[in-house]
Amino acid sequence: GTMGTVYKARHLTLNEERAIKIIHPVAEGYSTMKDLIFLGNQGLSKIDHPNVARIYDVGEVKLFSRMRLYIVMELVKGERLDRVQIFKNLGKPDQVEAARDIMTQIAAGLEAAHKTQFVDSRGMPVDGIIHGNIKTRKILFTPEGVPKLIDFLFTDLSRTQKIKLEQPESVKTMLKAERPTDFMAPEIVKGERGISKQADIYGLGSVYFHILSGKPRGDFHFQSVE
């Protein structure tokens, strides 16, 4: 993925499966990345909602003589939303109803994050957790079909100038193929405004547009009518 490689793991004591994300090696800004991940996950661990993937632990470990950061998360075994083929016949009422049900659940998860309040390790109060990069591949399904929002905060860090990750070529190719305007508000892409709760809501609407139309917003040309 953009931020790291995810492994399926088993907790030996609890005998439960987890997902462990090992962050890609940090070429520049390791201390900044560590602070952001540790502080961000401190808030994310407070969220207990069926439509948000749980965070269990964060830490750092030395691998091959380099310090690496890791995140222990809930293992969501289902498919990603961008790979689900349930919207081929959107003329049928049940398909539209399925799309609405998915987005209602994700909106509830996002609302829970936006309303989460906590005091971080610095003693600073935090009012709400912003996702920052909502798109179809950030929504996973459980085998039972429950959608879960993943990757809060972290993907957007690759845009900061203080942090440079050593990403595999496959990740770089994927990022080149993605268009920020498909899910992100134009003013965010242009750098005119920062990431906010409102930007999350825009991203959520863009995802809904995508699954209803079958194509991302970037495939359409919108023209205002006076």
Tab-separated table of C-alpha atoms in Angstrom:
chain	number	residue	atom	x	y	z
A	1	GLY	CA	0.000	0.000	0.000
A	2	THR	CA	0.857	3.690	-0.036
A	3	MET	CA	2.134	3.790	3.529
A	4	GLY	CA	3.377	0.263	4.103
A	5	THR	CA	3.023	-3.483	3.673
A	6	VAL	CA	0.202	-5.265	5.489
A	7	TYR	CA	0.671	-8.781	6.880
A	8	LYS	CA	-1.822	-11.227	8.341
A	9	ALA	CA	-0.659	-12.255	11.807
A	10	ARG	CA	-1.857	-14.318	14.745
A	11	HIS	CA	-1.635	-13.236	18.374
A	12	LEU	CA	-0.017	-16.255	20.028
A	13	THR	CA	-1.537	-15.673	23.461
A	14	LEU	CA	-5.059	-14.688	22.433
A	15	ASN	CA	-5.064	-16.959	19.353
A	16	GLU	CA	-6.695	-14.198	17.300
A	17	GLU	CA	-5.823	-12.948	13.838
A	18	ARG	CA	-4.715	-9.367	13.283
A	19	ALA	CA	-3.394	-7.213	10.454
A	20	ILE	CA	0.033	-5.645	10.962
A	21	LYS	CA	1.048	-2.737	8.776
A	22	ILE	CA	4.818	-2.245	8.584
A	23	ILE	CA	5.441	1.311	7.424
A	24	HIS	CA	7.785	1.655	4.446
A	25	PRO	CA	11.328	2.750	5.354
A	26	VAL	CA	11.441	6.485	6.048
A	27	ALA	CA	14.168	8.232	4.078
A	28	GLU	CA	13.527	11.626	5.695
A	29	GLY	CA	11.445	12.779	8.668
A	30	TYR	CA	11.346	9.622	10.774
A	31	SER	CA	10.694	11.470	14.041
A	32	THR	CA	7.872	13.454	12.406
A	33	MET	CA	6.304	10.289	11.031
A	34	LYS	CA	6.591	8.586	14.410
A	35	ASP	CA	4.889	11.465	16.204
A	36	LEU	CA	2.052	11.608	13.678
A	37	ILE	CA	1.393	7.872	13.739
A	38	PHE	CA	1.622	7.553	17.509
A	39	LEU	CA	-0.622	10.570	18.142
A	40	GLY	CA	-3.063	9.655	15.367
A	41	ASN	CA	-3.506	6.082	16.538
A	42	GLN	CA	-3.972	7.219	20.111
A	43	GLY	CA	-7.207	8.827	18.942
A	44	LEU	CA	-8.152	6.038	16.542
A	45	SER	CA	-7.913	3.475	19.334
A	46	LYS	CA	-10.765	5.329	21.063
A	47	ILE	CA	-13.173	4.601	18.205
A	48	ASP	CA	-15.372	1.569	18.784
A	49	HIS	CA	-17.740	1.471	15.821
A	50	PRO	CA	-18.755	-1.479	13.609
A	51	ASN	CA	-17.957	0.472	10.430
A	52	VAL	CA	-14.427	1.555	11.411
A	53	ALA	CA	-11.531	-0.920	11.487
A	54	ARG	CA	-10.144	-1.180	15.020
A	55	ILE	CA	-6.627	-0.120	15.995
A	56	TYR	CA	-4.965	-2.225	18.705
A	57	ASP	CA	-1.358	-1.084	18.969
A	58	VAL	CA	1.448	0.988	17.439
A	59	GLY	CA	5.176	0.766	17.922
A	60	GLU	CA	8.588	0.623	16.346
A	61	VAL	CA	10.996	-2.219	15.761
A	62	LYS	CA	14.480	-2.596	14.324
A	63	LEU	CA	14.466	-4.513	11.040
A	64	PHE	CA	17.666	-5.065	9.072
A	65	SER	CA	19.491	-2.344	11.030
A	66	ARG	CA	16.749	0.250	10.443
A	67	MET	CA	13.992	1.464	12.735
A	68	ARG	CA	10.531	0.776	11.339
A	69	LEU	CA	7.096	1.801	12.565
A	70	TYR	CA	4.170	-0.603	12.731
A	71	ILE	CA	0.424	-0.544	13.376
A	72	VAL	CA	-1.593	-3.521	14.660
A	73	MET	CA	-5.133	-3.409	13.244
A	74	GLU	CA	-8.302	-5.394	12.899
A	75	LEU	CA	-8.014	-7.938	10.079
A	76	VAL	CA	-10.880	-7.318	7.637
A	77	LYS	CA	-11.004	-10.384	5.399
A	78	GLY	CA	-13.481	-9.264	2.749
A	79	GLU	CA	-13.052	-7.414	-0.531
A	80	ARG	CA	-12.323	-3.727	-1.177
A	81	LEU	CA	-15.179	-1.551	-2.386
A	82	ASP	CA	-13.362	-0.680	-5.610
A	83	ARG	CA	-13.267	-4.394	-6.471
A	84	VAL	CA	-16.850	-5.279	-5.613
A	85	GLN	CA	-19.009	-6.013	-8.648
A	86	ILE	CA	-22.483	-5.489	-7.208
A	87	PHE	CA	-23.422	-2.374	-9.151
A	88	LYS	CA	-23.653	-3.750	-12.693
A	89	ASN	CA	-27.425	-3.329	-12.893
A	90	LEU	CA	-28.091	-0.065	-11.131
A	91	GLY	CA	-31.478	0.181	-12.819
A	92	LYS	CA	-32.714	-2.428	-10.359
A	93	PRO	CA	-34.075	-1.042	-7.080
A	94	ASP	CA	-32.233	-3.615	-4.964
A	95	GLN	CA	-28.869	-2.478	-6.345
A	96	VAL	CA	-29.568	1.175	-5.539
A	97	GLU	CA	-30.740	0.094	-2.094
A	98	ALA	CA	-27.486	-1.846	-1.594
A	99	ALA	CA	-25.430	1.236	-2.506
A	100	ARG	CA	-27.443	3.393	-0.118
A	101	ASP	CA	-27.035	0.862	2.693
A	102	ILE	CA	-23.251	0.762	2.259
A	103	MET	CA	-22.892	4.525	2.244
A	104	THR	CA	-25.215	4.955	5.247
A	105	GLN	CA	-23.018	2.619	7.277
A	106	ILE	CA	-19.778	4.311	6.209
A	107	ALA	CA	-21.278	7.727	6.969
A	108	ALA	CA	-22.126	6.471	10.474
A	109	GLY	CA	-18.530	5.314	10.964
A	110	LEU	CA	-17.163	8.633	9.749
A	111	GLU	CA	-19.542	10.506	12.056
A	112	ALA	CA	-18.260	8.482	15.005
A	113	ALA	CA	-14.697	9.473	14.111
A	114	HIS	CA	-15.602	13.133	13.691
A	115	LYS	CA	-17.266	13.135	17.129
A	116	THR	CA	-14.440	11.327	18.942
A	117	GLN	CA	-12.862	13.495	21.634
A	118	PHE	CA	-9.743	12.690	23.622
A	119	VAL	CA	-6.667	14.175	25.263
A	120	ASP	CA	-3.453	13.200	23.504
A	121	SER	CA	-0.115	12.285	25.114
A	122	ARG	CA	0.918	15.949	25.044
A	123	GLY	CA	-2.103	16.864	27.148
A	124	MET	CA	-3.782	18.593	24.211
A	125	PRO	CA	-7.553	18.134	23.698
A	126	VAL	CA	-8.528	16.788	20.265
A	127	ASP	CA	-12.031	17.351	18.915
A	128	GLY	CA	-12.726	14.801	16.217
A	129	ILE	CA	-10.590	12.583	14.004
A	130	ILE	CA	-10.327	13.405	10.306
A	131	HIS	CA	-9.763	10.666	7.740
A	132	GLY	CA	-8.190	12.880	5.087
A	133	ASN	CA	-8.183	10.504	2.128
A	134	ILE	CA	-11.561	8.811	1.647
A	135	LYS	CA	-11.841	6.797	-1.559
A	136	THR	CA	-13.291	3.467	-2.680
A	137	ARG	CA	-10.164	1.454	-1.878
A	138	LYS	CA	-10.264	2.735	1.702
A	139	ILE	CA	-13.471	0.794	2.372
A	140	LEU	CA	-13.243	-2.944	3.091
A	141	PHE	CA	-15.950	-5.542	3.691
A	142	THR	CA	-16.090	-8.308	6.249
A	143	PRO	CA	-17.096	-11.788	4.987
A	144	GLU	CA	-20.581	-10.941	6.301
A	145	GLY	CA	-20.724	-7.851	4.074
A	146	VAL	CA	-20.192	-5.164	6.727
A	147	PRO	CA	-18.279	-2.181	5.252
A	148	LYS	CA	-15.425	-0.741	7.300
A	149	LEU	CA	-13.480	2.478	6.794
A	150	ILE	CA	-9.706	2.012	6.989
A	151	ASP	CA	-6.473	4.023	6.810
A	152	PHE	CA	-7.411	7.143	8.742
A	153	LEU	CA	-4.828	9.933	8.593
A	154	PHE	CA	-1.895	7.946	7.286
A	155	THR	CA	-2.191	7.990	3.511
A	156	ASP	CA	-2.326	11.763	3.398
A	157	LEU	CA	1.044	11.989	5.157
A	158	SER	CA	2.832	11.137	1.899
A	159	ARG	CA	1.914	14.651	0.721
A	160	THR	CA	3.833	16.392	3.481
A	161	GLN	CA	7.226	17.755	2.549
A	162	LYS	CA	8.770	16.738	5.860
A	163	ILE	CA	8.376	13.005	5.244
A	164	LYS	CA	9.778	10.906	2.420
A	165	LEU	CA	9.050	7.192	2.245
A	166	GLU	CA	10.996	4.598	0.292
A	167	GLN	CA	8.019	3.197	-1.585
A	168	PRO	CA	8.207	0.136	-3.868
A	169	GLU	CA	7.939	0.801	-7.597
A	170	SER	CA	4.521	-0.885	-7.686
A	171	VAL	CA	3.205	1.681	-5.215
A	172	LYS	CA	4.678	4.574	-7.178
A	173	THR	CA	3.001	3.264	-10.327
A	174	MET	CA	-0.343	2.999	-8.523
A	175	LEU	CA	-0.074	6.552	-7.212
A	176	LYS	CA	0.707	7.898	-10.685
A	177	ALA	CA	-2.438	6.222	-12.020
A	178	GLU	CA	-4.666	7.760	-9.344
A	179	ARG	CA	-6.213	11.178	-9.862
A	180	PRO	CA	-6.622	13.254	-6.680
A	181	THR	CA	-9.673	14.961	-8.207
A	182	ASP	CA	-11.581	11.660	-8.320
A	183	PHE	CA	-12.367	11.842	-4.605
A	184	MET	CA	-10.784	14.981	-3.203
A	185	ALA	CA	-12.244	18.490	-3.258
A	186	PRO	CA	-10.648	20.790	-5.907
A	187	GLU	CA	-9.583	23.380	-3.312
A	188	ILE	CA	-7.724	20.668	-1.392
A	189	VAL	CA	-5.955	19.440	-4.524
A	190	LYS	CA	-4.957	23.025	-5.390
A	191	GLY	CA	-3.615	23.591	-1.875
A	192	GLU	CA	-6.063	26.419	-1.215
A	193	ARG	CA	-7.501	24.722	1.884
A	194	GLY	CA	-6.309	22.089	4.327
A	195	ILE	CA	-7.807	18.714	5.166
A	196	SER	CA	-10.973	19.084	7.266
A	197	LYS	CA	-14.177	17.324	8.301
A	198	GLN	CA	-15.871	19.025	5.359
A	199	ALA	CA	-13.260	17.511	3.041
A	200	ASP	CA	-14.118	14.084	4.446
A	201	ILE	CA	-17.798	14.644	3.668
A	202	TYR	CA	-16.886	15.660	0.110
A	203	GLY	CA	-14.835	12.475	-0.258
A	204	LEU	CA	-17.727	10.399	1.027
A	205	GLY	CA	-20.033	11.984	-1.545
A	206	SER	CA	-17.489	11.259	-4.284
A	207	VAL	CA	-17.415	7.591	-3.281
A	208	TYR	CA	-21.218	7.448	-3.438
A	209	PHE	CA	-21.123	9.091	-6.867
A	210	HIS	CA	-18.601	6.487	-8.013
A	211	ILE	CA	-20.555	3.423	-6.951
A	212	LEU	CA	-23.801	4.794	-8.372
A	213	SER	CA	-22.346	5.891	-11.728
A	214	GLY	CA	-19.755	3.131	-12.045
A	215	LYS	CA	-17.030	5.710	-12.698
A	216	PRO	CA	-15.040	8.203	-10.597
A	217	ARG	CA	-15.769	11.916	-10.841
A	218	GLY	CA	-12.630	12.462	-12.898
A	219	ASP	CA	-14.258	10.660	-15.829
A	220	PHE	CA	-16.978	13.327	-16.064
A	221	HIS	CA	-16.882	16.969	-17.053
A	222	PHE	CA	-19.080	19.210	-14.916
A	223	GLN	CA	-20.202	22.602	-16.123
A	224	SER	CA	-22.106	25.102	-14.028
A	225	VAL	CA	-25.395	26.377	-15.386
A	226	GLU	CA	-26.404	29.951	-14.623
